[in-house]
Short mmCIF file of C-alpha atoms in Angstrom, two decimals:
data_model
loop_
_atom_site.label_atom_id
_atom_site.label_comp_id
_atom_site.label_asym_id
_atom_site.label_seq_id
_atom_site.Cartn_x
_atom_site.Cartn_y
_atom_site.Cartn_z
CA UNK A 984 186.20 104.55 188.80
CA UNK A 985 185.28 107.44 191.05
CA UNK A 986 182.31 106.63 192.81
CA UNK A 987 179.54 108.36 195.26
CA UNK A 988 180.45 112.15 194.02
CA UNK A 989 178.16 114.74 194.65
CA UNK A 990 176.51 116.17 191.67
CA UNK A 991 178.94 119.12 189.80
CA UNK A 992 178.15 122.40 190.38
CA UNK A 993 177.88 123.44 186.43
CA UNK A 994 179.28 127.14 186.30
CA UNK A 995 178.05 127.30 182.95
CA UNK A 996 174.73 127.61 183.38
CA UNK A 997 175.24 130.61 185.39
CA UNK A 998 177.92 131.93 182.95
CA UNK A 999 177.69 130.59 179.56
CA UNK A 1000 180.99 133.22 178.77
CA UNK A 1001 183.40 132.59 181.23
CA UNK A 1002 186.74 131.46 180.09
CA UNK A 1003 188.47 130.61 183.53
CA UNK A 1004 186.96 129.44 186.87
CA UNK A 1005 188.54 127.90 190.48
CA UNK A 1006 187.94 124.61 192.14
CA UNK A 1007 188.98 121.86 193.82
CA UNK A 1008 189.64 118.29 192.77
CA UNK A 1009 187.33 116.14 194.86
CA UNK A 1010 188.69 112.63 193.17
CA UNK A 1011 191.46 111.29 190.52
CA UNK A 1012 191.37 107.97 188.87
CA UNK A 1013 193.00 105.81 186.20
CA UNK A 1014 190.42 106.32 182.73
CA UNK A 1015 188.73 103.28 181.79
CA UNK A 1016 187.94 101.50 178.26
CA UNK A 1017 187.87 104.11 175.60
CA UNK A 1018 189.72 106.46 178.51
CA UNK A 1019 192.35 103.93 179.15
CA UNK A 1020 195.77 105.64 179.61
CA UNK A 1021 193.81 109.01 180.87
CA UNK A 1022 192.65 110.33 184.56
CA UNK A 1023 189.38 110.87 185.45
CA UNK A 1024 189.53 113.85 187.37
CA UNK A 1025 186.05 114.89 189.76
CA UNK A 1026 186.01 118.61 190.88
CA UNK A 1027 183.66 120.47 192.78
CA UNK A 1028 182.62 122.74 190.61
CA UNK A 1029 183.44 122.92 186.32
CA UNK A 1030 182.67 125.84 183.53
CA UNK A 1031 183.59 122.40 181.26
CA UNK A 1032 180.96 121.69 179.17
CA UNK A 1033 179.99 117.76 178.83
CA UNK A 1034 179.04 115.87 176.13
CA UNK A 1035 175.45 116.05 175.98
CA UNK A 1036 172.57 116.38 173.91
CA UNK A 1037 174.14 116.01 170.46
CA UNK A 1038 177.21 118.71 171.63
CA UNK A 1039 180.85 117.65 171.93
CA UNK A 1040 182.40 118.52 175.07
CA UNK A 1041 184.58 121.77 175.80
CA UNK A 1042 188.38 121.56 176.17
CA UNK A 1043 190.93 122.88 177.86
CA UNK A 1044 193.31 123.21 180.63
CA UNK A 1045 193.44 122.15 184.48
CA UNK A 1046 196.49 124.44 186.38
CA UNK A 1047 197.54 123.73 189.94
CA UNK A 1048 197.45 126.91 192.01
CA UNK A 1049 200.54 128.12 193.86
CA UNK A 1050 198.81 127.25 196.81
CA UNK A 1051 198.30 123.32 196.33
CA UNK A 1052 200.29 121.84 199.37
CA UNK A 1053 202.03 119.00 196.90
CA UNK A 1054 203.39 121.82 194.64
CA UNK A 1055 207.09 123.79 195.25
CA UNK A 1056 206.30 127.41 195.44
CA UNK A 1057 205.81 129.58 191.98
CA UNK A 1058 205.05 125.62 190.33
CA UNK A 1059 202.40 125.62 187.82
CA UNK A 1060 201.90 122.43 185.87
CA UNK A 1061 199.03 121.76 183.93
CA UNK A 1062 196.98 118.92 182.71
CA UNK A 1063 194.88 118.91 179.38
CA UNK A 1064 191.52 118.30 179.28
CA UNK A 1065 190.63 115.61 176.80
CA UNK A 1066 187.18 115.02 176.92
CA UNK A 1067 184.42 115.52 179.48
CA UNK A 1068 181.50 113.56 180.19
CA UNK A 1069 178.43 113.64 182.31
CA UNK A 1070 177.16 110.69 184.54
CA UNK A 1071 174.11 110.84 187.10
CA UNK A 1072 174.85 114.79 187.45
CA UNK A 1073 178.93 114.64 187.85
CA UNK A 1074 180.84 115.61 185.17
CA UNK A 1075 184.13 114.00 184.80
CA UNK A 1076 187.09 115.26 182.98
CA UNK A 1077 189.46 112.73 181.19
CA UNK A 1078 193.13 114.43 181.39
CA UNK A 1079 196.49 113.69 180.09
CA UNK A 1080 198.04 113.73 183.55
CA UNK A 1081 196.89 113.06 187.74
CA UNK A 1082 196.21 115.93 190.02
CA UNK A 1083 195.78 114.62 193.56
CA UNK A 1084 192.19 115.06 195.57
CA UNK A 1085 192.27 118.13 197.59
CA UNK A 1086 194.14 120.48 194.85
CA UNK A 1087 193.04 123.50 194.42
CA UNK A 1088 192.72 124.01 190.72
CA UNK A 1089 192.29 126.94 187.98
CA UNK A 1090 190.28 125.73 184.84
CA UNK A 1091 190.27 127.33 181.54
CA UNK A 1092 188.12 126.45 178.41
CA UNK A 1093 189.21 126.79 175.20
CA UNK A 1094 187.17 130.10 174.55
CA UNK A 1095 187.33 129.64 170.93
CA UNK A 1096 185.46 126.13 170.45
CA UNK A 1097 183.30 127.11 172.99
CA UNK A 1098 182.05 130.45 171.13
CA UNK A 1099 182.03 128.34 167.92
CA UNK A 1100 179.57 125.78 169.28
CA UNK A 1101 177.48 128.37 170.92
CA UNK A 1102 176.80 130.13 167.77
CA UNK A 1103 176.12 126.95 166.03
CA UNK A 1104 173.68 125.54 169.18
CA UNK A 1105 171.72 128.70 169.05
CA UNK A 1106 171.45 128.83 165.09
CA UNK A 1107 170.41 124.96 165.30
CA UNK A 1108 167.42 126.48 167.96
CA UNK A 1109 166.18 129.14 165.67
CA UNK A 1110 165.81 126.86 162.31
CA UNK A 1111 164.08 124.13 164.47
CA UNK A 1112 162.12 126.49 165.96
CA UNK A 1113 161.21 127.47 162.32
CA UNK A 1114 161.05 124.36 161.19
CA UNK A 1115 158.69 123.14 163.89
CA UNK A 1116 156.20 126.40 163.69
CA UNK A 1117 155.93 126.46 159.95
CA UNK A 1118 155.52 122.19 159.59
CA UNK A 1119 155.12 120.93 162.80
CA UNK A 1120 157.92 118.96 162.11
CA UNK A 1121 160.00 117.87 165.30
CA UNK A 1122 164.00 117.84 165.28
CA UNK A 1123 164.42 114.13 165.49
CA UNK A 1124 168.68 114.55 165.91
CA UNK A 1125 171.38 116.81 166.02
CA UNK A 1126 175.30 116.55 166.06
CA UNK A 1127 177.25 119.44 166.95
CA UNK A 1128 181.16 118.56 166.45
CA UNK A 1129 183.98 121.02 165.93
CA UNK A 1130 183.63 120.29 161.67
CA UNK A 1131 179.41 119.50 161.70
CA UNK A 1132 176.39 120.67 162.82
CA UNK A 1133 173.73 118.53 161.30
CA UNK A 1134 169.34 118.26 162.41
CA UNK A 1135 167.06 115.67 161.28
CA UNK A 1136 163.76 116.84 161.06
CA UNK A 1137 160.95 114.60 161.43
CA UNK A 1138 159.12 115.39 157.61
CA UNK A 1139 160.42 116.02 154.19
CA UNK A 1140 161.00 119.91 153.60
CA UNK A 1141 161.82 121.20 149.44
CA UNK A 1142 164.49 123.43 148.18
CA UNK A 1143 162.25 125.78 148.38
CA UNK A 1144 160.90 125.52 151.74
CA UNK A 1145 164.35 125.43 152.73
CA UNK A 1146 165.49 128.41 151.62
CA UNK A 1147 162.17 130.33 152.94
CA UNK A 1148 163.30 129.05 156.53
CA UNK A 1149 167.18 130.06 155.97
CA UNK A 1150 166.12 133.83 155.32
CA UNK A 1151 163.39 133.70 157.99
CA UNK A 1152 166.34 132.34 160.37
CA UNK A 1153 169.00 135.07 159.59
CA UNK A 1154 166.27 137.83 159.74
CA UNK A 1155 165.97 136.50 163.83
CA UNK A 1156 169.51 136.68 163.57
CA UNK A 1157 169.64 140.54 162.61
CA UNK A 1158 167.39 141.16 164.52
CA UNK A 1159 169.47 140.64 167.72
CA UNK A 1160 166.30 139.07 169.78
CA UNK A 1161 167.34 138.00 173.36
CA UNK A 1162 167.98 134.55 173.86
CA UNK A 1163 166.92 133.81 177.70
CA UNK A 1164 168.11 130.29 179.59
CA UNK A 1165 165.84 129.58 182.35
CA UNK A 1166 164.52 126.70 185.02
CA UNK A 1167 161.09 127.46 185.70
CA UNK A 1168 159.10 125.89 188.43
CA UNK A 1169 157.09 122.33 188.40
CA UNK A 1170 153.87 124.61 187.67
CA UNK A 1171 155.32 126.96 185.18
CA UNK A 1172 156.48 124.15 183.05
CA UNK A 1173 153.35 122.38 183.24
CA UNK A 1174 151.73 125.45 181.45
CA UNK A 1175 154.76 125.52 179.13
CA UNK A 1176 154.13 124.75 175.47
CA UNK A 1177 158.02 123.63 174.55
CA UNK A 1178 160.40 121.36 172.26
CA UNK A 1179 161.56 118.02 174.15
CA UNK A 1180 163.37 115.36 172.33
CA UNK A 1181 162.61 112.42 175.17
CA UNK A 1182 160.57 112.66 178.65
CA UNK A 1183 162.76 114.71 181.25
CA UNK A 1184 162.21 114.52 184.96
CA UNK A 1185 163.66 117.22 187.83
CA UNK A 1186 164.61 120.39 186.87
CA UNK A 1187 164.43 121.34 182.91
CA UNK A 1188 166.06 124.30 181.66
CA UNK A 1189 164.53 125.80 179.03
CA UNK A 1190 166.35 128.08 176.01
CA UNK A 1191 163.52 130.81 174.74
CA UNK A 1192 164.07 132.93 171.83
CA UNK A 1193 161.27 135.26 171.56
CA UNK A 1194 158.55 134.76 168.68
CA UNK A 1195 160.32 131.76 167.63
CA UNK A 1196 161.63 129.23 169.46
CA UNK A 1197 160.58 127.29 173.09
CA UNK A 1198 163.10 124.28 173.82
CA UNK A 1199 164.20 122.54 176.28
CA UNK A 1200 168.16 122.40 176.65
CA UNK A 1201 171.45 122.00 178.61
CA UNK A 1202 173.91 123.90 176.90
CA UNK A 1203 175.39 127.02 176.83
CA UNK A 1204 173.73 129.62 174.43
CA UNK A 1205 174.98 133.21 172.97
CA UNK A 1206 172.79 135.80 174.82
CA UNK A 1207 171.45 137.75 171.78
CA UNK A 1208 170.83 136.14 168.27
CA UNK A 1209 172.97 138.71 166.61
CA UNK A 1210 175.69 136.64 167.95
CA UNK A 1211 175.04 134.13 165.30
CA UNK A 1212 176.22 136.40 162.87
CA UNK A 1213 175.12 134.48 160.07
CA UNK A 1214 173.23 130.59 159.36
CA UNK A 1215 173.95 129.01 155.93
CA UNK A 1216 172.48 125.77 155.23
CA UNK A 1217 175.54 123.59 153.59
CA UNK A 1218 173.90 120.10 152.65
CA UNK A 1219 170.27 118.80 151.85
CA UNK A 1220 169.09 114.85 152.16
CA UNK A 1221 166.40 112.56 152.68
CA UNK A 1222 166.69 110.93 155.82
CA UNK A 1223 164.67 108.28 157.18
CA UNK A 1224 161.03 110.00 156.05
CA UNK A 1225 162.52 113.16 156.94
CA UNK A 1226 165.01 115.78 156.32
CA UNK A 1227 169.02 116.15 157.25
CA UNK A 1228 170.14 118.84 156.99
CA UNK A 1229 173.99 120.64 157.92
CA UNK A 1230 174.21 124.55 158.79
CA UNK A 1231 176.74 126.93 159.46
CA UNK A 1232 176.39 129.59 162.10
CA UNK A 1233 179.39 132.94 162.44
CA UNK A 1234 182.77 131.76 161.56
CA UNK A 1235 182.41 128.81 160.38
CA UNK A 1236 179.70 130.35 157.76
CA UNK A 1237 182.41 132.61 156.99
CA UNK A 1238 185.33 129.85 156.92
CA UNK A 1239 182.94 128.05 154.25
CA UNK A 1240 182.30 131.18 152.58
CA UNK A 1241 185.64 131.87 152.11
CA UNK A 1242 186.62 128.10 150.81
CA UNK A 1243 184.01 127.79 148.08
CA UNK A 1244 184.64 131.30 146.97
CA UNK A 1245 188.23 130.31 146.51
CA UNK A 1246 187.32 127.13 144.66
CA UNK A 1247 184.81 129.19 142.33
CA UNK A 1248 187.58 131.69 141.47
CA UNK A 1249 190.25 128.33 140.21
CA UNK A 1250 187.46 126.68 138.59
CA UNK A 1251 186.46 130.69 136.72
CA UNK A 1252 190.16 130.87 136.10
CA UNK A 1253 190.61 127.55 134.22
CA UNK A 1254 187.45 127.77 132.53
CA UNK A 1255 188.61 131.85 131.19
CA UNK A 1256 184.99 132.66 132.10
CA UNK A 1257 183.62 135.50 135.28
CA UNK A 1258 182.55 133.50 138.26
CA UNK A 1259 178.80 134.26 137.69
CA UNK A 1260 179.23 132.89 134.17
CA UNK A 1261 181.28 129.68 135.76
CA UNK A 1262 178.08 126.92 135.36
CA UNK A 1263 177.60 127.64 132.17
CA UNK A 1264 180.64 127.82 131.00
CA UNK A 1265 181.83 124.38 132.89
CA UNK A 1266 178.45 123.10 131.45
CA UNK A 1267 179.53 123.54 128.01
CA UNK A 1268 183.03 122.51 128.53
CA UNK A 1269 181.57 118.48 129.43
CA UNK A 1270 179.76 118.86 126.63
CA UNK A 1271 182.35 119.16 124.52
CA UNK A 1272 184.10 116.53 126.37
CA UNK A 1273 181.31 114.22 126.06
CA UNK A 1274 181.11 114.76 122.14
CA UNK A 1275 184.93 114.04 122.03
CA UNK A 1276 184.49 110.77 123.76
CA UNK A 1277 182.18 109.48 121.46
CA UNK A 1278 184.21 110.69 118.56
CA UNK A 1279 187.09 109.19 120.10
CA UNK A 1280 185.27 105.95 120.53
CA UNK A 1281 183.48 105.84 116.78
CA UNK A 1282 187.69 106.26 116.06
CA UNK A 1283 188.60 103.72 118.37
CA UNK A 1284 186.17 101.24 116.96
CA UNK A 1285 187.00 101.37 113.59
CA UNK A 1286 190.85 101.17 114.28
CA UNK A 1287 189.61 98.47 116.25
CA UNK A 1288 187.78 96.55 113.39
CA UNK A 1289 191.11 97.29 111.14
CA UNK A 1290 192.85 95.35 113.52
CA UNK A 1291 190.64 92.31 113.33
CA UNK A 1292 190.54 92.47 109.90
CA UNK A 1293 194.71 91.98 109.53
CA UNK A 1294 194.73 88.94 111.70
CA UNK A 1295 195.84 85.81 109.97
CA UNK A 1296 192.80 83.43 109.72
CA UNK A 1297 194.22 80.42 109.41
CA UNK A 1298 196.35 81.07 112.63
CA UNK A 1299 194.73 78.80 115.60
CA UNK A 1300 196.05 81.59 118.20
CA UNK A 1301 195.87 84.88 118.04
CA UNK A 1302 196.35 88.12 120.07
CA UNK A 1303 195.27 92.15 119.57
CA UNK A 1304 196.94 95.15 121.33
CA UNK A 1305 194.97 98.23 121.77
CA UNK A 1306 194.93 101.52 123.67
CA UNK A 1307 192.18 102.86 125.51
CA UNK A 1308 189.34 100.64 123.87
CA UNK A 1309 186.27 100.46 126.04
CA UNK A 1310 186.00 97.21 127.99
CA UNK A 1311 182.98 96.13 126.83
CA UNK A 1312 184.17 96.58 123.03
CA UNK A 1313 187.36 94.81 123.78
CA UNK A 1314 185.12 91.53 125.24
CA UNK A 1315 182.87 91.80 121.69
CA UNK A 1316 186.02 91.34 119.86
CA UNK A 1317 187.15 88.75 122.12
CA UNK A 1318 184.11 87.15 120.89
CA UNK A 1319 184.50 87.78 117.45
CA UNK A 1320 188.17 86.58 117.14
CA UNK A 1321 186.88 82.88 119.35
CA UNK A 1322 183.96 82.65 116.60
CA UNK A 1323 187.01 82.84 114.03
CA UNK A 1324 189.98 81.00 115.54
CA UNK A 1325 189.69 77.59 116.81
CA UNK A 1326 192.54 78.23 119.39
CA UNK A 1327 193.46 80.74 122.07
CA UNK A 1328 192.30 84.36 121.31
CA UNK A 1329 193.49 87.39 123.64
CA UNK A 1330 192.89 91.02 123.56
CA UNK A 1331 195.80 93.33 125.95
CA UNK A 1332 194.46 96.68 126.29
CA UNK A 1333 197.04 98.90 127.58
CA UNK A 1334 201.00 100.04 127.16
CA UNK A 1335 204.12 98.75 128.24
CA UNK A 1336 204.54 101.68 130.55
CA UNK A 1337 201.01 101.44 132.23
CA UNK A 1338 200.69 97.85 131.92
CA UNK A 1339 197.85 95.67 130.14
CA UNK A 1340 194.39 94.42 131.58
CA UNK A 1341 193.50 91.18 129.67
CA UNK A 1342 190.63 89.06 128.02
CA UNK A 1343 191.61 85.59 126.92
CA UNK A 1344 188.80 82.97 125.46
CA UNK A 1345 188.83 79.59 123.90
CA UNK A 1346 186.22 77.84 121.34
CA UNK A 1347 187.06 74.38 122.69
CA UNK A 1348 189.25 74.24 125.46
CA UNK A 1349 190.13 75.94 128.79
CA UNK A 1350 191.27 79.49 128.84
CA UNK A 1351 192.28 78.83 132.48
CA UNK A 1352 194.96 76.65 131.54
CA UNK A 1353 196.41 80.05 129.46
CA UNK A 1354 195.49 82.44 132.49
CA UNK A 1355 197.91 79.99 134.71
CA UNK A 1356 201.10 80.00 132.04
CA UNK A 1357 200.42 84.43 131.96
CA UNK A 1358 200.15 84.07 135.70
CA UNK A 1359 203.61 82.26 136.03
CA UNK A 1360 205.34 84.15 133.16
CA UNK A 1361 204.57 87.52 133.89
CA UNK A 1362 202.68 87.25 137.46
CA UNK A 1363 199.37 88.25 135.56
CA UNK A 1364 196.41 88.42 138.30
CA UNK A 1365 193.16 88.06 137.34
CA UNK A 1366 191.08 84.64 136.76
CA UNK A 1367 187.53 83.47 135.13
CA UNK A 1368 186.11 80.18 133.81
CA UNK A 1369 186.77 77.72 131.34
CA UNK A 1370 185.18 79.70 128.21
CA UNK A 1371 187.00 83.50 129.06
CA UNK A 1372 189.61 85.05 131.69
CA UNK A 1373 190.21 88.52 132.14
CA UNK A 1374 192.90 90.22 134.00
CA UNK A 1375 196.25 92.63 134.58
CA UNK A 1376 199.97 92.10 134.06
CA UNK A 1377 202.69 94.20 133.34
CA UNK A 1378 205.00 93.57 130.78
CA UNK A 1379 206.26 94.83 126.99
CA UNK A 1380 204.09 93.83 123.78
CA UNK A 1381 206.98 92.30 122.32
CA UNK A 1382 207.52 89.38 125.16
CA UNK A 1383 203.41 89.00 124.91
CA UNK A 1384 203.55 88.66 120.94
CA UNK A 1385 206.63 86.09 121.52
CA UNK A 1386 205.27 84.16 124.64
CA UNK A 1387 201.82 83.65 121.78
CA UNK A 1388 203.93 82.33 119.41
CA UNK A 1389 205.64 80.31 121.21
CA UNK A 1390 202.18 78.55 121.88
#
């Protein structure tokens, strides 16, 4: 564990954009816990991003420079940067390899994630900021993760409401306000009117977006909301009392975009119907479906009732094949056939290919006793009480018919 570091000089906050940055590594340890088998590696100064208030942290690479006095001349190897945390102002990067204290070092982020979760951060600002001007409502918590960005929001918002505060959003976003990262003094934050999730003490940075949003945050932002490129809201639920809710900011709206509009144009091609028409016509096709099922089960009931009808009633035991009879019908006859035969009564449902589920009863005896004989016979599982058994085997009609009337 690296202990007594000064605080990290975060090179972020000066320059959200940078890719690549220079420092030194101050300490190097063996991970710990969830780290184990990593190095915990303490440098002056970091463009790394920890993970902090609801963000993942950035990744990327650590490289050597030419210079470092343990390195061969024209040597470059590189650690990866695995994760990054923050703790009491020093930011600590968990890597796939050691670099010894004293190295100088050349970072670089991966640009791409980093871009990704700035859009999404400053999209997340403008729809709370909405959110909390139009209700009042405060963002209660937020997950930013390289697949989600999800806000709870302290009161229930509608469809309706919702959709009102998405177009008010992306009109920001055209709009291509300034988005302005700041630490104001003691006093000038004392006068400041501003989102907070908990109590913060020393210096606050604060993330304004003009005529819409006041909050107080410490991660990197885009500098104009144009940058956004585009907020969809993905995913609606009551939360809590509240509201979650998922977005989509610039690519990733656009990766989305691109998925469902590839779904709608299978589901418009198997359905022979334009994508506009799609609903409708899927709409009408479970219809259809629905009306066949309960044709096919007014069919399978009367076959059903033929069967019963054919079975010999003086026989003590008897047993019923079918195919694709509803469970609940194949219990009723079950019932019927123990009301009519004073011995063991079974109903396979099934094929010989699939296999057969089961349901076994006795008037006066203990269907267990013929659940154990299927069980070592054909390795049936499945079990019940004295009066009925249900369960699964595998095995062809014919043994079943013969192992019956063998009984």
């Amino acid at each position: 564990m690296n202990l007594s570091s000064p605080a990290t000089q975060k090179l972020y906050d000066q320059n959200p954009y940078g890719k690549t940055f220079e420092a030194q590594v101050l300490s190097c340890c063996e991970g710990e816990k969830s780290h184990k088998g990593q190095f915990d590696i303490i440098l002056n100064q970091t463009l790394f991003f920890p993970e902090e208030g609801g963000q993942t942290p950035d990744l990327g690479l650590l490289i050597p420079l030419p210079s470092s006095p343990d390195l061969p001349a024209g040597a470059s190897p590189q650690v990866h940067v695995l994760d990054v945390k923050i703790k009491s102002g020093v930011i600590h990067h968990f890597c796939d390899g050691p670099l010894a204290p004293g190295t100088p070092v050349r970072g670089s982020i991966d640009w791409e994630r980093r871009y990704d979760n700035m859009q999404n951060h400053s999209g997340e600002h403008i729809f709370s900021g909405l959110v909390h001007s139009a209700f009042g409502y405060e963002n209660v918590g937020f997950h930013l993760s390289e697949r989600t960005c999800s806000m709870d929001y302290s009161g229930p918002l509608t469809r309706e409401e919702i959709d009102r505060l998405e177009t008010a959003a992306n009109r920001i976003i055209f709009d291509n306000r300034v988005i302005d990262a700041s630490y104001p003094s003691a006093e000038e934050l004392a006068q400041l009117d501003y989102r907070s999730k908990k109590a913060l003490s020393g210096p606050v940075r604060i993330v304004t977006i003009p005529d819409c949003d006041v909050c107080a945050c410490c991660a990197p932002h885009v500098r104009r909301t144009g940058e956004v490129g585009l907020l969809k809201v993905l995913q609606i639920q009551s939360y809590k009392g509240g509201t979650r809710l998922m977005i989509a900011c610039g690519m990733r709206a656009l990766a989305d975009f691109r998925r469902k509009q590839s779904v709608l144009e299978e589901v418009s091609h198997l359905l022979s119907s334009p994508q506009e028409e799609a609903a409708m016509a899927l709409s009408k096709k479970l219809a259809d479906l629905l009306a066949l099922k309960d044709a096919l089960h007014e069919a399978s009931a009367r076959l059903l009732a033929s069967d019963l009808a054919v079975l010999d009633p003086s026989a003590a035991n008897v047993c019923l094949f079918e195919n694709g009879i509803d469970p609940i019908r194949l219990r009723q006859a079950v019932n019927q056939m123990s009301a009519a035969h004073s011995g063991y009564c079974a109903a396979f449902n099934g094929s010989d290919s699939d296999g057969y589920s089961y349901i076994l009863s006795i008037a006066d005896g203990d269907a267990r006793i013929l659940n154990e004989q299927l069980k070592e016979r054909f390795s049936a599982r499945g079990g019940g009480s004295a009066a009925m058994c249900q369960g699964s085997l595998r095995a062809s009609r014919r043994d079943l018919e013969d192992f019956f009337s063998a009984l």
